[in-house]
PDB file of C-alpha atoms and ligand atoms in Angstrom:
ATOM      1  CA  MET A   1    -114.810-160.151 -42.903  1.00 69.00           C
ATOM      2  CA  PRO A   2    -112.023-161.265 -45.161  1.00 69.00           C
ATOM      3  CA  HIS A   3    -113.226-162.837 -48.117  1.00 89.00           C
ATOM      4  CA  LEU A   4    -113.863-166.240 -48.324  1.00 96.00           C
ATOM      5  CA  HIS A   5    -111.406-168.487 -50.672  1.00 97.00           C
ATOM      6  CA  VAL A   6    -112.202-171.954 -51.562  1.00 98.00           C
ATOM      7  CA  ARG A   7    -110.390-174.195 -53.090  1.00 97.00           C
ATOM      8  CA  PRO A   8    -109.372-178.191 -54.186  1.00 98.00           C
ATOM      9  CA  VAL A   9    -107.742-179.913 -51.829  1.00 98.00           C
ATOM     10  CA  ARG A  10    -104.156-180.769 -53.949  1.00 97.00           C
ATOM     11  CA  SER A  11    -101.352-180.227 -51.447  1.00 97.00           C
ATOM     12  CA  GLU A  12    -100.089-181.301 -48.596  1.00 97.00           C
ATOM     13  CA  THR A  13    -100.714-178.347 -46.633  1.00 97.00           C
ATOM     14  CA  GLU A  14    -104.562-178.905 -48.311  1.00 98.00           C
ATOM     15  CA  ILE A  15    -104.674-182.249 -47.176  1.00 98.00           C
ATOM     16  CA  ALA A  16    -103.758-181.614 -43.486  1.00 98.00           C
ATOM     17  CA  ASP A  17    -106.106-179.153 -43.610  1.00 98.00           C
ATOM     18  CA  TRP A  18    -109.035-180.692 -44.869  1.00 98.00           C
ATOM     19  CA  ARG A  19    -108.064-183.485 -42.551  1.00 98.00           C
ATOM     20  CA  HIS A  20    -108.182-181.318 -39.392  1.00 98.00           C
ATOM     21  CA  ALA A  21    -111.244-179.915 -40.134  1.00 98.00           C
ATOM     22  CA  HIS A  22    -113.003-182.672 -40.651  1.00 97.00           C
ATOM     23  CA  ASN A  23    -111.323-184.512 -37.412  1.00 97.00           C
ATOM     24  CA  VAL A  24    -112.554-181.620 -35.354  1.00 97.00           C
ATOM     25  CA  ILE A  25    -115.759-181.148 -36.504  1.00 93.00           C
ATOM     26  CA  ILE A  26    -116.615-185.033 -37.117  1.00 91.00           C
ATOM     27  CA  PRO A  27    -114.611-186.284 -33.937  1.00 90.00           C
ATOM     28  CA  GLY A  28    -116.531-189.695 -34.199  1.00 85.00           C
ATOM     29  CA  ASP A  29    -114.621-190.644 -37.599  1.00 86.00           C
ATOM     30  CA  PRO A  30    -111.221-189.321 -37.445  1.00 94.00           C
ATOM     31  CA  LEU A  31    -109.440-189.804 -40.409  1.00 97.00           C
ATOM     32  CA  SER A  32    -105.588-190.517 -40.993  1.00 98.00           C
ATOM     33  CA  LEU A  33    -103.960-188.590 -43.766  1.00 98.00           C
ATOM     34  CA  ASP A  34    -103.530-191.652 -46.118  1.00 97.00           C
ATOM     35  CA  GLU A  35    -107.888-192.457 -45.579  1.00 98.00           C
ATOM     36  CA  VAL A  36    -107.897-188.461 -46.808  1.00 98.00           C
ATOM     37  CA  ARG A  37    -105.576-189.216 -49.795  1.00 98.00           C
ATOM     38  CA  GLU A  38    -107.872-192.174 -50.586  1.00 97.00           C
ATOM     39  CA  ARG A  39    -110.711-190.036 -50.319  1.00 97.00           C
ATOM     40  CA  LEU A  40    -109.271-187.714 -52.784  1.00 97.00           C
ATOM     41  CA  GLY A  41    -109.211-190.095 -55.411  1.00 96.00           C
ATOM     42  CA  ARG A  42    -112.824-190.666 -55.453  1.00 96.00           C
ATOM     43  CA  ASN A  43    -114.573-187.666 -54.258  1.00 98.00           C
ATOM     44  CA  GLN A  44    -114.135-183.647 -54.673  1.00 98.00           C
ATOM     45  CA  LEU A  45    -112.539-182.222 -51.670  1.00 98.00           C
ATOM     46  CA  GLU A  46    -112.134-178.469 -51.223  1.00 98.00           C
ATOM     47  CA  VAL A  47    -110.665-176.138 -48.158  1.00 98.00           C
ATOM     48  CA  ALA A  48    -112.289-172.497 -47.028  1.00 98.00           C
ATOM     49  CA  TYR A  49    -110.166-170.218 -45.784  1.00 98.00           C
ATOM     50  CA  GLN A  50    -110.921-166.265 -44.712  1.00 96.00           C
ATOM     51  CA  GLY A  51    -107.663-164.582 -45.386  1.00 93.00           C
ATOM     52  CA  GLU A  52    -105.220-166.959 -43.913  1.00 92.00           C
ATOM     53  CA  VAL A  53    -107.679-168.632 -41.550  1.00 97.00           C
ATOM     54  CA  LEU A  54    -109.259-172.233 -41.934  1.00 98.00           C
ATOM     55  CA  VAL A  55    -112.580-171.788 -41.706  1.00 98.00           C
ATOM     56  CA  GLY A  56    -114.224-175.369 -43.157  1.00 98.00           C
ATOM     57  CA  CYS A  57    -114.034-177.968 -45.778  1.00 98.00           C
ATOM     58  CA  THR A  58    -115.953-179.733 -47.990  1.00 98.00           C
ATOM     59  CA  THR A  59    -116.689-183.301 -49.524  1.00 98.00           C
ATOM     60  CA  VAL A  60    -118.523-183.939 -52.833  1.00 98.00           C
ATOM     61  CA  ARG A  61    -119.000-187.463 -53.281  1.00 97.00           C
ATOM     62  CA  PRO A  62    -120.094-188.401 -56.792  1.00 97.00           C
ATOM     63  CA  PRO A  63    -123.040-190.761 -57.358  1.00 96.00           C
ATOM     64  CA  ALA A  64    -122.092-194.674 -57.352  1.00 92.00           C
ATOM     65  CA  ASP A  65    -124.230-195.564 -60.642  1.00 90.00           C
ATOM     66  CA  ALA A  66    -126.495-193.672 -62.491  1.00 85.00           C
ATOM     67  CA  GLY A  67    -129.470-194.406 -59.874  1.00 90.00           C
ATOM     68  CA  ALA A  68    -127.728-193.347 -57.045  1.00 95.00           C
ATOM     69  CA  ALA A  69    -127.357-189.523 -55.270  1.00 96.00           C
ATOM     70  CA  ALA A  70    -124.269-187.831 -55.291  1.00 97.00           C
ATOM     71  CA  VAL A  71    -123.008-186.354 -51.649  1.00 97.00           C
ATOM     72  CA  VAL A  72    -122.684-183.171 -50.618  1.00 97.00           C
ATOM     73  CA  ILE A  73    -120.713-182.273 -46.919  1.00 96.00           C
ATOM     74  CA  VAL A  74    -120.180-178.840 -45.979  1.00 97.00           C
ATOM     75  CA  ARG A  75    -118.190-177.866 -42.014  1.00 96.00           C
ATOM     76  CA  VAL A  76    -117.886-174.951 -40.706  1.00 97.00           C
ATOM     77  CA  PHE A  77    -115.544-174.626 -37.446  1.00 97.00           C
ATOM     78  CA  PRO A  78    -117.833-173.590 -34.364  1.00 96.00           C
ATOM     79  CA  GLU A  79    -116.374-170.595 -33.845  1.00 97.00           C
ATOM     80  CA  HIS A  80    -116.865-169.547 -37.782  1.00 97.00           C
ATOM     81  CA  ARG A  81    -120.502-170.432 -37.702  1.00 95.00           C
ATOM     82  CA  GLY A  82    -123.926-168.187 -38.636  1.00 94.00           C
ATOM     83  CA  GLN A  83    -121.657-165.900 -40.843  1.00 94.00           C
ATOM     84  CA  GLY A  84    -122.960-167.309 -44.144  1.00 94.00           C
ATOM     85  CA  ILE A  85    -119.813-169.718 -44.643  1.00 96.00           C
ATOM     86  CA  GLY A  86    -122.004-172.398 -44.401  1.00 96.00           C
ATOM     87  CA  ARG A  87    -124.207-170.890 -46.975  1.00 95.00           C
ATOM     88  CA  GLN A  88    -121.772-170.278 -49.398  1.00 96.00           C
ATOM     89  CA  LEU A  89    -119.994-173.735 -49.233  1.00 97.00           C
ATOM     90  CA  TYR A  90    -123.295-175.720 -49.751  1.00 95.00           C
ATOM     91  CA  THR A  91    -124.388-173.290 -52.831  1.00 95.00           C
ATOM     92  CA  ARG A  92    -120.795-174.199 -53.987  1.00 97.00           C
ATOM     93  CA  ALA A  93    -120.887-177.813 -53.048  1.00 97.00           C
ATOM     94  CA  LEU A  94    -124.382-178.177 -54.752  1.00 95.00           C
ATOM     95  CA  GLU A  95    -123.138-176.877 -58.244  1.00 96.00           C
ATOM     96  CA  GLN A  96    -120.248-179.221 -58.243  1.00 96.00           C
ATOM     97  CA  ALA A  97    -122.949-182.147 -57.415  1.00 96.00           C
ATOM     98  CA  GLY A  98    -125.004-181.025 -59.679  1.00 93.00           C
ATOM     99  CA  ALA A  99    -122.511-181.216 -62.761  1.00 94.00           C
ATOM    100  CA  LEU A 100    -121.901-185.200 -61.481  1.00 93.00           C
ATOM    101  CA  GLY A 101    -125.502-186.223 -62.718  1.00 90.00           C
ATOM    102  CA  GLY A 102    -127.162-189.077 -60.619  1.00 90.00           C
ATOM    103  CA  ASP A 103    -130.300-189.423 -59.032  1.00 94.00           C
ATOM    104  CA  GLY A 104    -130.737-186.247 -56.621  1.00 95.00           C
ATOM    105  CA  ILE A 105    -128.591-185.281 -54.033  1.00 96.00           C
ATOM    106  CA  GLU A 106    -128.055-186.146 -50.365  1.00 97.00           C
ATOM    107  CA  THR A 107    -126.164-185.090 -47.157  1.00 96.00           C
ATOM    108  CA  ILE A 108    -124.882-187.152 -43.959  1.00 95.00           C
ATOM    109  CA  VAL A 109    -125.395-185.188 -40.760  1.00 95.00           C
ATOM    110  CA  TRP A 110    -123.415-186.636 -37.676  1.00 93.00           C
ATOM    111  CA  ALA A 111    -126.802-186.666 -35.298  1.00 94.00           C
ATOM    112  CA  ALA A 112    -124.449-184.530 -32.538  1.00 92.00           C
ATOM    113  CA  ASN A 113    -124.052-182.109 -34.838  1.00 92.00           C
ATOM    114  CA  THR A 114    -127.479-180.667 -34.247  1.00 93.00           C
ATOM    115  CA  GLY A 115    -127.146-177.576 -35.666  1.00 93.00           C
ATOM    116  CA  GLY A 116    -125.976-179.305 -38.991  1.00 94.00           C
ATOM    117  CA  LEU A 117    -129.315-181.563 -38.865  1.00 96.00           C
ATOM    118  CA  ARG A 118    -131.356-178.511 -38.960  1.00 96.00           C
ATOM    119  CA  PHE A 119    -129.059-176.676 -41.609  1.00 95.00           C
ATOM    120  CA  ALA A 120    -129.822-179.303 -44.206  1.00 96.00           C
ATOM    121  CA  GLN A 121    -133.416-179.219 -42.973  1.00 96.00           C
ATOM    122  CA  ALA A 122    -133.797-175.649 -43.824  1.00 95.00           C
ATOM    123  CA  ALA A 123    -131.988-176.369 -47.311  1.00 95.00           C
ATOM    124  CA  GLY A 124    -135.216-178.767 -48.077  1.00 96.00           C
ATOM    125  CA  PHE A 125    -133.067-182.068 -47.051  1.00 97.00           C
ATOM    126  CA  VAL A 126    -135.453-184.977 -45.545  1.00 97.00           C
ATOM    127  CA  GLU A 127    -134.358-187.576 -43.592  1.00 97.00           C
ATOM    128  CA  VAL A 128    -134.333-190.861 -45.259  1.00 96.00           C
ATOM    129  CA  SER A 129    -132.416-193.281 -43.344  1.00 97.00           C
ATOM    130  CA  ARG A 130    -129.992-193.286 -40.282  1.00 97.00           C
ATOM    131  CA  TYR A 131    -126.773-195.715 -39.523  1.00 96.00           C
ATOM    132  CA  LEU A 132    -125.268-196.358 -36.110  1.00 96.00           C
ATOM    133  CA  PRO A 133    -121.929-197.919 -36.691  1.00 92.00           C
ATOM    134  CA  PRO A 134    -121.100-201.164 -34.057  1.00 92.00           C
ATOM    135  CA  ASP A 135    -119.683-199.746 -31.042  1.00 88.00           C
ATOM    136  CA  GLU A 136    -120.601-195.949 -31.530  1.00 89.00           C
ATOM    137  CA  ASP A 137    -123.577-193.826 -29.562  1.00 91.00           C
ATOM    138  CA  VAL A 138    -124.474-191.327 -31.985  1.00 93.00           C
ATOM    139  CA  PRO A 139    -125.903-192.646 -35.994  1.00 95.00           C
ATOM    140  CA  TYR A 140    -125.066-190.290 -39.444  1.00 95.00           C
ATOM    141  CA  VAL A 141    -127.887-189.019 -40.587  1.00 97.00           C
ATOM    142  CA  THR A 142    -128.832-189.678 -44.275  1.00 97.00           C
ATOM    143  CA  LEU A 143    -130.924-186.687 -45.330  1.00 97.00           C
ATOM    144  CA  ARG A 144    -132.235-186.210 -49.311  1.00 97.00           C
ATOM    145  CA  LEU A 145    -133.083-182.942 -51.174  1.00 96.00           C
ATOM    146  CA  THR A 146    -136.328-182.477 -52.070  1.00 88.00           C
TER     147      THR A 146
HETATM  148  C1  COA B   1    -124.240-176.585 -40.959  1.00 54.43           C
HETATM  149  C2  COA B   1    -122.776-175.829 -41.081  1.00 54.43           C
HETATM  150  C3  COA B   1    -122.326-176.107 -42.112  1.00 54.43           C
HETATM  151  C4  COA B   1    -123.434-174.354 -41.052  1.00 54.43           C
HETATM  152  O1  COA B   1    -122.350-173.388 -41.340  1.00 54.43           O
HETATM  153  P1  COA B   1    -122.675-172.073 -40.979  1.00 54.43           P
HETATM  154  O2  COA B   1    -121.624-171.182 -41.487  1.00 54.43           O
HETATM  155  O3  COA B   1    -123.341-171.583 -39.627  1.00 54.43           O
HETATM  156  O4  COA B   1    -123.786-171.285 -41.910  1.00 54.43           O
HETATM  157  P2  COA B   1    -124.533-170.420 -42.154  1.00 54.43           P
HETATM  158  O5  COA B   1    -124.042-169.422 -41.215  1.00 54.43           O
HETATM  159  O6  COA B   1    -124.185-169.863 -43.771  1.00 54.43           O
HETATM  160  O7  COA B   1    -126.582-170.141 -41.704  1.00 54.43           O
HETATM  161  C5  COA B   1    -126.741-171.131 -43.348  1.00 54.43           C
HETATM  162  C6  COA B   1    -128.603-171.033 -42.845  1.00 54.43           C
HETATM  163  O8  COA B   1    -128.379-172.432 -42.382  1.00 54.43           O
HETATM  164  C7  COA B   1    -129.297-171.663 -40.427  1.00 54.43           C
HETATM  165  N1  COA B   1    -128.787-172.488 -39.725  1.00 54.43           N
HETATM  166  C8  COA B   1    -126.905-172.568 -39.726  1.00 54.43           C
HETATM  167  N2  COA B   1    -126.973-173.245 -38.280  1.00 54.43           N
HETATM  168  C9  COA B   1    -128.147-173.444 -37.517  1.00 54.43           C
HETATM  169  C10 COA B   1    -128.821-173.854 -36.573  1.00 54.43           C
HETATM  170  N3  COA B   1    -127.649-173.964 -35.449  1.00 54.43           N
HETATM  171  N4  COA B   1    -129.777-173.682 -36.194  1.00 54.43           N
HETATM  172  C11 COA B   1    -130.947-173.557 -37.022  1.00 54.43           C
HETATM  173  N5  COA B   1    -130.811-172.718 -38.137  1.00 54.43           N
HETATM  174  C12 COA B   1    -128.942-172.618 -38.704  1.00 54.43           C
HETATM  175  C13 COA B   1    -128.837-170.056 -40.920  1.00 54.43           C
HETATM  176  O9  COA B   1    -129.849-169.517 -40.042  1.00 54.43           O
HETATM  177  C14 COA B   1    -128.662-169.757 -42.336  1.00 54.43           C
HETATM  178  O10 COA B   1    -130.122-169.631 -42.677  1.00 54.43           O
HETATM  179  P3  COA B   1    -130.281-168.411 -43.839  1.00 54.43           P
HETATM  180  O11 COA B   1    -129.287-169.056 -44.978  1.00 54.43           O
HETATM  181  O12 COA B   1    -131.714-168.513 -43.934  1.00 54.43           O
HETATM  182  O13 COA B   1    -129.839-167.188 -43.100  1.00 54.43           O
HETATM  183  C15 COA B   1    -121.951-176.057 -39.636  1.00 54.43           C
HETATM  184  O14 COA B   1    -123.036-175.723 -39.076  1.00 54.43           O
HETATM  185  C16 COA B   1    -121.503-176.999 -39.472  1.00 54.43           C
HETATM  186  O15 COA B   1    -120.333-177.499 -39.681  1.00 54.43           O
HETATM  187  N6  COA B   1    -122.070-178.264 -38.867  1.00 54.43           N
HETATM  188  C17 COA B   1    -121.230-179.489 -38.646  1.00 54.43           C
HETATM  189  C18 COA B   1    -121.366-180.132 -39.997  1.00 54.43           C
HETATM  190  C19 COA B   1    -122.490-180.675 -40.156  1.00 54.43           C
HETATM  191  O16 COA B   1    -123.468-181.208 -39.592  1.00 54.43           O
HETATM  192  N7  COA B   1    -122.292-180.621 -41.818  1.00 54.43           N
HETATM  193  C20 COA B   1    -123.991-180.914 -42.474  1.00 54.43           C
HETATM  194  C21 COA B   1    -125.066-180.143 -43.409  1.00 54.43           C
HETATM  195  S1  COA B   1    -124.497-180.412 -44.962  1.00 54.43           S
END
């Protein structure tokens, strides 16, 4: 298996790749390029490649204040799952989130991604709340690392 390369989103190609991975894996919340650029201003975004092939992306959102949690979200394309990529990205993102301080670590999973829920629960996260956006059928589940 080719080596996994993970790097911060900087270039226009990386912005487009991060957006593509996000929008394919979270189709209920498609983002424009400008929305990704806006997130890049406040979150740590990374893209992951195996060789030249885009396999996933991550988001690490700093805590809003000292009493809030940092948020970690890992996304791997379905065809690249089950090979340990999610675990590697999660370990890296967790280290980044831990360096940001705040009160704990949370993740947010679109409930349709049942594998994502199982992955998060296996990693020690427990559900703390659900949010159903207006006019949508599937909630987003917030889980906290215990
Ligand atoms: C969650 C996700 C990142 C996992 O990616 P992946 O590359 O398949 O994960 P890995 O192959 O590294 O598996 C990591 C661990 O999770 C477990 N796991 C992964 N997918 C699973 C599933 N669908 N059901 C049960 N366990 C699962 C693996 O067994 C493995 O456990 P182990 O380390 O004890 O062997 C991927 O399914 C995804 O992108 N889901 C949609 C996005 C999402 O919901 N992200 C939220 C999680 S932060």
